[in-house]
Coordinates of C-alpha atoms in Angstrom, one line a residue:
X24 CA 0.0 0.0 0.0
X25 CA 1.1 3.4 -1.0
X26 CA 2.7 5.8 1.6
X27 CA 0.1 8.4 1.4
X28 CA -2.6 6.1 0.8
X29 CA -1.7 5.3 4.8
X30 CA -1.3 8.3 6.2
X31 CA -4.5 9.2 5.0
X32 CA -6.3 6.2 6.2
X33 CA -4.3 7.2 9.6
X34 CA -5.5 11.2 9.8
X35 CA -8.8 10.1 8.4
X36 CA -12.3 10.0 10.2
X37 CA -12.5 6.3 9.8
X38 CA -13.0 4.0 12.2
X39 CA -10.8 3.5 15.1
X40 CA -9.2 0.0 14.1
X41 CA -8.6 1.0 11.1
X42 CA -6.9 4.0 11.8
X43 CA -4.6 1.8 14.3
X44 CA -4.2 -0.5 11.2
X45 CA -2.9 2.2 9.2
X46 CA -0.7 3.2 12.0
X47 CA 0.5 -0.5 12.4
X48 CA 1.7 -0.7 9.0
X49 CA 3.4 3.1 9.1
X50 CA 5.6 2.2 11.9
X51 CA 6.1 -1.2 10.1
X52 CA 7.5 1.2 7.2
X53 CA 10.3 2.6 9.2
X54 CA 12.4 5.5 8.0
X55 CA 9.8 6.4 5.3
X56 CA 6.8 7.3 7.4
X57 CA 9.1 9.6 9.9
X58 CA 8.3 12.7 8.3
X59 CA 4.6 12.3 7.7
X60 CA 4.2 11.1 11.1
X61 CA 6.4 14.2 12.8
X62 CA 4.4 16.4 10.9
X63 CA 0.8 14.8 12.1
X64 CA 2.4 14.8 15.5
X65 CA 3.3 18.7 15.4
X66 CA -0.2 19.5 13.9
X67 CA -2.0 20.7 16.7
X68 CA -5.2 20.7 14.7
X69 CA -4.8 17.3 14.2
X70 CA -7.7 15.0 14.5
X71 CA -5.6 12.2 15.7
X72 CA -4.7 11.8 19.5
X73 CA -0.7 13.3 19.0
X74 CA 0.4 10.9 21.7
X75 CA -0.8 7.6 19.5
X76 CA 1.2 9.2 16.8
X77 CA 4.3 9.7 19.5
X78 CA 3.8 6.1 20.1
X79 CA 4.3 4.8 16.7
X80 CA 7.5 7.0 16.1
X81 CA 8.4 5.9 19.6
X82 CA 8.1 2.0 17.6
X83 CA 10.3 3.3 14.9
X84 CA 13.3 4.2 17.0
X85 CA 16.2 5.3 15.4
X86 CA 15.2 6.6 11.9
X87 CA 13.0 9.1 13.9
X88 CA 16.1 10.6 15.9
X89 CA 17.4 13.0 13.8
X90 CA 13.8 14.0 12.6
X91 CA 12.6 14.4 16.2
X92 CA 15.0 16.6 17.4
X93 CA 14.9 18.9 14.2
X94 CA 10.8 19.6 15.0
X95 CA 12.5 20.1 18.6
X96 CA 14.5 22.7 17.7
X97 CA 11.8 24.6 15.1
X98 CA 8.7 23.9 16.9
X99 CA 6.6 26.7 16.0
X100 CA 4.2 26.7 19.3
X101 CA 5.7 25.4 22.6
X102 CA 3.0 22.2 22.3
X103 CA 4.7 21.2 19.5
X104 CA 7.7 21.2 20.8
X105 CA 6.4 19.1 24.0
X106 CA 4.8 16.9 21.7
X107 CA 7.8 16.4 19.8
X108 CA 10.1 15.8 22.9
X109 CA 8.2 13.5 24.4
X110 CA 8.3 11.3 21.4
X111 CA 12.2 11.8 21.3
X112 CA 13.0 10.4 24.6
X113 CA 11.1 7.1 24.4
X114 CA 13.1 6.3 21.2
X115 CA 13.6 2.4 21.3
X116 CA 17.5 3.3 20.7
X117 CA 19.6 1.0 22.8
X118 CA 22.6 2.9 21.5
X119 CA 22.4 5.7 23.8
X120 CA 25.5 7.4 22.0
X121 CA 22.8 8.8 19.8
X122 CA 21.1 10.5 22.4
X123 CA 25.1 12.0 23.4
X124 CA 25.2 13.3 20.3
X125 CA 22.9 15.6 20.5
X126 CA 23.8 17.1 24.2
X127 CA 26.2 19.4 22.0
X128 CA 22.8 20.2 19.8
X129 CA 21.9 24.0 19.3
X130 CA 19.1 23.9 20.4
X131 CA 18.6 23.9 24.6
X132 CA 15.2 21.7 23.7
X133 CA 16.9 19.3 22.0
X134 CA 20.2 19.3 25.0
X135 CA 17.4 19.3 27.7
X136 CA 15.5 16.0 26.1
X137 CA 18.8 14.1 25.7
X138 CA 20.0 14.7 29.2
X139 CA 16.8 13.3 30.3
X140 CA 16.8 10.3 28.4
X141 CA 20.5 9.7 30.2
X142 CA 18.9 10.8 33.3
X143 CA 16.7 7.8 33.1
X144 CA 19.5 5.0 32.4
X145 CA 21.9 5.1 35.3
X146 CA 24.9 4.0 35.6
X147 CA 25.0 3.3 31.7
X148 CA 25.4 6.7 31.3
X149 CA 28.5 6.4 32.9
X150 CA 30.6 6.9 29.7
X151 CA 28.7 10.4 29.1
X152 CA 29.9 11.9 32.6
X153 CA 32.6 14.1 31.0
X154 CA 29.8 15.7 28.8
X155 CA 27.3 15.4 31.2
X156 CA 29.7 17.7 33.2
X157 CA 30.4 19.9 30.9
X158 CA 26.7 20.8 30.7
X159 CA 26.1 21.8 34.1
X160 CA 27.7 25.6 33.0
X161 CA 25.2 24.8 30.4
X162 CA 23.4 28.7 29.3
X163 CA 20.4 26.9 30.1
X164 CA 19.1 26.9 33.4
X165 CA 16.8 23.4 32.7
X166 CA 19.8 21.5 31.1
X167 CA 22.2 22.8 34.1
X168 CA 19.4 20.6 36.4
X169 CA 19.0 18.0 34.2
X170 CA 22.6 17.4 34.2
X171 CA 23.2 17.7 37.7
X172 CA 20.0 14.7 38.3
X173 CA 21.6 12.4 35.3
X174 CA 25.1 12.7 37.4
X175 CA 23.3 12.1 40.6
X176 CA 21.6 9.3 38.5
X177 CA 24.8 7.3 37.6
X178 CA 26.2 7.1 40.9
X179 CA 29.3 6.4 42.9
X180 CA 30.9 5.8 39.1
X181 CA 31.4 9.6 38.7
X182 CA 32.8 10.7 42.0
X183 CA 36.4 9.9 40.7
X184 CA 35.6 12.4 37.3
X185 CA 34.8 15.1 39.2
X186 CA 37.0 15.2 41.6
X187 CA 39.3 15.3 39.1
X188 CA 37.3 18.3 37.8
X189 CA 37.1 19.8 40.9
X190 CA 41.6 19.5 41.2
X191 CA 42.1 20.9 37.3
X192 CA 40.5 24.6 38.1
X193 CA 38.4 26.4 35.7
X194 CA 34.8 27.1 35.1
X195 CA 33.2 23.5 36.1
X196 CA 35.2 23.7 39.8
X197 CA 31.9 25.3 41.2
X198 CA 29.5 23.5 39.4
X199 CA 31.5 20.1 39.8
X200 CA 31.5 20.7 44.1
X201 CA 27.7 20.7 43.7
X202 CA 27.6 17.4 41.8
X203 CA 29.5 16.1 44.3
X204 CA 27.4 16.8 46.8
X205 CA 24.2 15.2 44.9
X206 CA 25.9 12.1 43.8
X207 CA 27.5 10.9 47.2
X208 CA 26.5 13.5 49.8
X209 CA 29.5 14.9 52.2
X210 CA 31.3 11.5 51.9
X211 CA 32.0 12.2 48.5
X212 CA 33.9 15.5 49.0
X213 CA 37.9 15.1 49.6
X214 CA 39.6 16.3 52.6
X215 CA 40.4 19.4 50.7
X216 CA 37.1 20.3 49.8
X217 CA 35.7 19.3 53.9
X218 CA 38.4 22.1 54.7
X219 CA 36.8 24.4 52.1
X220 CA 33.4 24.3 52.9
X221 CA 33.8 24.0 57.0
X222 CA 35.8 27.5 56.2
X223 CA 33.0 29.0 54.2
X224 CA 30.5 28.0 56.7
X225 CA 32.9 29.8 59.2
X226 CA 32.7 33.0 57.4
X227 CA 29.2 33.2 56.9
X228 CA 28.2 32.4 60.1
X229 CA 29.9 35.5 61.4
X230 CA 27.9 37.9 59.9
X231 CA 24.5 35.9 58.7
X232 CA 20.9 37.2 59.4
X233 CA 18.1 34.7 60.1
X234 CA 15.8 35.0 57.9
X235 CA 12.3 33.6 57.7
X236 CA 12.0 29.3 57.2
X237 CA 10.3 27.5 54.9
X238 CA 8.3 25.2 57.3
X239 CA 7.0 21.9 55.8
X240 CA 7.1 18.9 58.8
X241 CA 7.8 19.3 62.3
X242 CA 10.5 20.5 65.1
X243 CA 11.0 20.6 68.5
X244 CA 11.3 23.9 70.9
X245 CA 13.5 23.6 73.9
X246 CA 14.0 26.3 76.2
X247 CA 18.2 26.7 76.7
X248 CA 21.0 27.0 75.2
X249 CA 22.9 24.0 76.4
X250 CA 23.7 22.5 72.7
X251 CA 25.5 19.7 73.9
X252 CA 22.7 18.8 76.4
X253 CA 19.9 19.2 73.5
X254 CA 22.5 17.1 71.5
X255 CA 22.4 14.4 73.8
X256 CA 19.3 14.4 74.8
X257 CA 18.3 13.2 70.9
X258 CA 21.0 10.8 70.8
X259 CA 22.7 13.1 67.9
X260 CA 26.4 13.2 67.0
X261 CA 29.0 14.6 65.2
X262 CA 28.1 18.2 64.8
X263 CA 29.3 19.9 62.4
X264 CA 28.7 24.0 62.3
X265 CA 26.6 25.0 59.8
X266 CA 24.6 28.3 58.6
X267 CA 21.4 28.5 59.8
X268 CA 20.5 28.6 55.4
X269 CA 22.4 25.4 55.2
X270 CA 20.7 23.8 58.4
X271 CA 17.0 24.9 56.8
X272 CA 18.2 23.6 53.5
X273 CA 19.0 20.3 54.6
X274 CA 16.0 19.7 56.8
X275 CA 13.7 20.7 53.7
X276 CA 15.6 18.4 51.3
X277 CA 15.3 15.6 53.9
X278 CA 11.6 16.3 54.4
X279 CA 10.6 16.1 50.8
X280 CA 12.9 12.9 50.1
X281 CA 11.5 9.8 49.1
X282 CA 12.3 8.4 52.4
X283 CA 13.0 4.8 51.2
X284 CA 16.9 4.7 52.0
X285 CA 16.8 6.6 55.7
X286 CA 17.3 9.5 53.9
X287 CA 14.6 11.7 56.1
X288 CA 15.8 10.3 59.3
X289 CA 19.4 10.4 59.4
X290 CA 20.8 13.8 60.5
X291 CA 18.6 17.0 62.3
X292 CA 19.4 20.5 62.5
X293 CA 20.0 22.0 66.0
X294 CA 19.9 25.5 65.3
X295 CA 21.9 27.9 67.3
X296 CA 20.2 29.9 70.2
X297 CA 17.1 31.8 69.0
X298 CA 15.1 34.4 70.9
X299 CA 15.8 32.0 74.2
X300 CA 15.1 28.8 72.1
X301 CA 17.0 26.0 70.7
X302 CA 15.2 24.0 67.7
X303 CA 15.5 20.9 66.5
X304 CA 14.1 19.7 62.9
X305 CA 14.4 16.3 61.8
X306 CA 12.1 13.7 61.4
X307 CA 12.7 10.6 63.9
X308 CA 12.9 7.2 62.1
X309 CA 9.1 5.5 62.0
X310 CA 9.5 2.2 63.8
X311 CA 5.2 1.9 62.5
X312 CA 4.3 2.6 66.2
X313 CA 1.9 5.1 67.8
X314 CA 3.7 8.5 65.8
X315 CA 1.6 11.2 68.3
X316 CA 2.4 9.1 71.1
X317 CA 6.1 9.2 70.5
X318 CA 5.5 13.0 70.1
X319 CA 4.0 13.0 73.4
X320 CA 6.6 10.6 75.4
X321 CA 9.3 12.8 73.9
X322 CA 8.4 16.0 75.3
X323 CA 7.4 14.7 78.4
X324 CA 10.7 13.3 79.1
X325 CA 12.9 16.8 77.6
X326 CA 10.4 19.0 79.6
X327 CA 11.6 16.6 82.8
X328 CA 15.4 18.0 81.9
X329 CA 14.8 21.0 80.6
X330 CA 11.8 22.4 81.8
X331 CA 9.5 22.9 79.4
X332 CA 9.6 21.4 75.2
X333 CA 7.4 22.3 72.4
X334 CA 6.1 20.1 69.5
X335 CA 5.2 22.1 66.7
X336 CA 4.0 20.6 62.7
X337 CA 3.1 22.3 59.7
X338 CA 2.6 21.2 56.3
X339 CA 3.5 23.3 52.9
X340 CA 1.5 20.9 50.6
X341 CA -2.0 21.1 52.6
X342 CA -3.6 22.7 56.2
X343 CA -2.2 19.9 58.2
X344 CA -1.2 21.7 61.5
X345 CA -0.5 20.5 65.4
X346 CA 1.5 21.4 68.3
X347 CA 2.2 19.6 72.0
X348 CA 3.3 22.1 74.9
X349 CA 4.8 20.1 77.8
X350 CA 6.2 21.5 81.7
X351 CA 7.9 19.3 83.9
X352 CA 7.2 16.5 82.6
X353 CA 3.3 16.2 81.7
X354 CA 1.8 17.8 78.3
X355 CA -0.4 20.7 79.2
X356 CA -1.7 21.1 75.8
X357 CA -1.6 18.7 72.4
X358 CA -3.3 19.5 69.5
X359 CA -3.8 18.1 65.7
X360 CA -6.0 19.5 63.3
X361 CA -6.7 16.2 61.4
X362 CA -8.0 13.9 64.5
X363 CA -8.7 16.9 66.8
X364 CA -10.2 14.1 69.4
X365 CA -6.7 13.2 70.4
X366 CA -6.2 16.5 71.8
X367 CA -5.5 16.9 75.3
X368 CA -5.4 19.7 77.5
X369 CA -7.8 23.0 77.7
X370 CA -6.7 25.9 75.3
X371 CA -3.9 27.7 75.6
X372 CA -3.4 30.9 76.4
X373 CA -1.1 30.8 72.9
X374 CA -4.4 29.9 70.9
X375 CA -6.5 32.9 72.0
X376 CA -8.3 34.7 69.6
X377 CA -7.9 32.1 67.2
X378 CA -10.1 29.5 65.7
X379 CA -9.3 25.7 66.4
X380 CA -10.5 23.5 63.1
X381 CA -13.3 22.2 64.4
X382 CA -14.6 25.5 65.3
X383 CA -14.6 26.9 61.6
X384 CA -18.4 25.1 60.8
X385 CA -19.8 28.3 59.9
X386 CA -23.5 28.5 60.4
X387 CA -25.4 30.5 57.6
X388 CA -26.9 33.3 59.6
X389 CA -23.0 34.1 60.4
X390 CA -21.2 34.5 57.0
X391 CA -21.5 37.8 57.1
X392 CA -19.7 38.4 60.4
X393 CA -15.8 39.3 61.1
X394 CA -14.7 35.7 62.2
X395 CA -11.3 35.1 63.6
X396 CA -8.5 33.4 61.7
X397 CA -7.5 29.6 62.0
X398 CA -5.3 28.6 64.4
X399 CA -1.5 27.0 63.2
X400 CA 0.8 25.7 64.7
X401 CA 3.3 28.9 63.8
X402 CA 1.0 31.8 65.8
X403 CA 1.4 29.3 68.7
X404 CA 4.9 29.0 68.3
X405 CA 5.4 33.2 67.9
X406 CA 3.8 33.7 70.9
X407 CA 4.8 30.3 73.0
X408 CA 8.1 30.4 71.6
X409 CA 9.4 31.6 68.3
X410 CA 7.8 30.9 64.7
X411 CA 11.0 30.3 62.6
X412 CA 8.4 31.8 59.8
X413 CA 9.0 34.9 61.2
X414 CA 13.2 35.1 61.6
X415 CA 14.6 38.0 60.8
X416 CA 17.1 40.7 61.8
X417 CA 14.7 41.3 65.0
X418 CA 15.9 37.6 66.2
X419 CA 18.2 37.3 68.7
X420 CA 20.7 34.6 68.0
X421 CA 23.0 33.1 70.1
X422 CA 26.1 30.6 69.1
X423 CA 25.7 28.9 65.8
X424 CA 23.3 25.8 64.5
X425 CA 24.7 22.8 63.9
X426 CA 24.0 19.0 61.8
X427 CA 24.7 16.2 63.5
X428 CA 23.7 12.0 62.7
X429 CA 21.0 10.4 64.1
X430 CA 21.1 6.4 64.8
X431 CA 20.2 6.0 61.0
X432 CA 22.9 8.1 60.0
X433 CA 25.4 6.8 62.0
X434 CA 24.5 3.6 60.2
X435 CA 23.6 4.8 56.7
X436 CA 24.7 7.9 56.2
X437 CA 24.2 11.5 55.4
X438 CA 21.8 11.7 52.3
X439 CA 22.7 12.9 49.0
X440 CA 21.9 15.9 47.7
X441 CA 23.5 19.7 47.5
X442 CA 22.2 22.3 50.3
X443 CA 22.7 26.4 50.4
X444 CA 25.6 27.3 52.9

């Protein structure tokens, strides 16, 4: 059958099976259906679902490459282009120095697709490291990324590359310290670059100004500044100094983790002295017992030694909320907006004014009146505590934060991954 006599029956408003009939026999044609099929792909007026099309180019693999990453580069509408790249990277190319090829390509498109078909294969992207690299001073700000998660993706494999990068000098020093970072974590830096970075930190904690955190899981609030003491008394060690940036950094990239390899539970950040208060974010390894019960056996037994300890959660993705206030040794107050029957305690004095969850059914006859805000854990905290929400140059800081291992981490590890300093 002729060529156009199948694309036709394929773009057509025939049936369905015998549109996918046409299409069967297109892909089954190889190199010559390529450009009619690109150009039904790129056709946003297109009758036919452009993601069936993707599919049979997908089948074609190799005779669509060059093809694909042309309508990449002159996609007239940014759909097209979209439609176009996700065809490219599920080429059924084994070869994947065809996909290297192209991270040299003009276009920033047709660079960002490849790197994230290497991104995808591992360590068998080992042999495209020193390119890989080379990209991550890419103009591009999505192919910089991109490069930085296929290096992270190969593994252990690269360290020795760019450490080698990171002794020749030049413009990929930087960029190849970050990579480092990503792909093994602190263990992956050499002695020399440990020296660097503890120095940096040095600097920058002498003259840094808290700023507001980005609060997504939970921390605790202990009223000294005994570091060592808050140290112990969460079985944490090996502190190293850090900025108070690079302590909020790591705690966020812990807390979004996936969480499968101890990465979420293997170091906290025990900030320095704030406004009276010493912090403590890190989530505590889940053993699949009672996790508000821990909450509540934990600051019982740090209010026993120091007094008083605060529990405090927030959530960035949705309204999730709670906070546990304990003196001597009992919890005066606990509180947690999704089972709000667990709570225990009368309101405190922290939550005046304020709405508790349960209290925000709104009856129709008062819709119209002034009601008062919800209550989270962070206006407790400002006026229990301190909200870290609210840091700033008003904050009083004493001594200097630190990041020290948990159990997990003395076993596992620190977790991979670059932070601010």
């Amino acid at each position: 059958m002729e060529l156009q006599t199948l694309v036709d029956g394929f773009t057509g408003a025939g049936d369905r099976q015998a549109q996918l009939a046409a299409g069967k026999e297109l892909a089954a044609l190889g190199a010559p259906a390529v450009a009619p099929l690109v150009a039904v792909l790129c056709d946003e007026s297109s009758a036919v679902d452009w993601s069936v099309t993707g599919v049979l180019l997908r089948e074609i693999g190799r005779p669509a490459l060059e093809p694909l990453a042309d309508a990449i580069a002159s996609a007239p509408t940014p759909e097209a282009a979209r439609r176009a790249g996700w065809a490219y990277v599920g080429l059924k190319i084994d070869d994947l120095s065809a996909f290297a090829a192209h991270l040299r390509h003009p276009s920033p498109q047709v660079r960002d697709n490849s790197v994230h078909v290497l991104k995808g294969r591992g360590e068998a992207a080992l042999p495209y490291a020193a390119e890989l690299i080379e990209l991550l001073v890419d103009p591009d700000a999505e192919v910089r990324q991109g490069a930085l998660w296929a290096l992270k993706g190969i593994g252990p494999g690269v360290v020795p590359l760019l450490r080698e990068v990171r002794r020749s000098g030049g413009r990929l020093r930087r960029p190849a310290l970050e990579a480092l970072a990503a792909v093994g974590g602190p263990a992956a830096l050499d002695q020399r670059d440990r020296d660097l970075v503890r120095r940096l930190v040095r600097i920058k904690i002498a003259t840094e100004v808290p700023e507001p955190m980005h609060l997504c899981g939970s921390w605790f609030a202990i009223p000294t500044g005994d570091q060592a003491a808050v140290l112990d008394a969460f079985d944490l060690s090996g502190p190293e100094p850090v900025t108070m940036r690079l302590g909020e950094s790591a705690w966020n990239h812990d807390q979004h983790g996936l969480g499968d390899d101890h990465s979420r539970c293997s170091r906290a950040y025990v900030s320095p002295r704030l406004d009276g208060w010493t912090l403590v974010f890190g989530a505590a390894h889940d053993d699949g017992g009672d996790q508000w019960d821990a909450v509540r056996d934990r600051c019982r037994a740090l209010s026993r030694r120091f007094g008083g300890a605060h529990w405090y959660g927030m959530s960035c993705g949705d309204g999730w909320t709670g906070w546990c206030l304990a003196e001597d040794g009992e919890v005066v107050r606990f509180y947690e907006n999704d089972d709000p029957d667990e709570q225990i305690g009368p309101r405190h004095s922290a939550e005046e004014g304020y709405l508790l969850f349960e209290e925000d059914d709104l009856s129709e006859e008062s819709l119209d009146e002034e009601e008062p805000d919800l209550c989270y854990a962070t206006v407790v905290a400002g006026r229990a505590s301190t909200d870290p929400s609210s840091f700033g140059a008003h904050t009083r800081v004493e001594g200097h934060g630190v990041l020290a291992l948990t159990s997990c981490g003395r076993e596992h590890g620190q977790p991979r991954g670059a932070l601010r300093i």
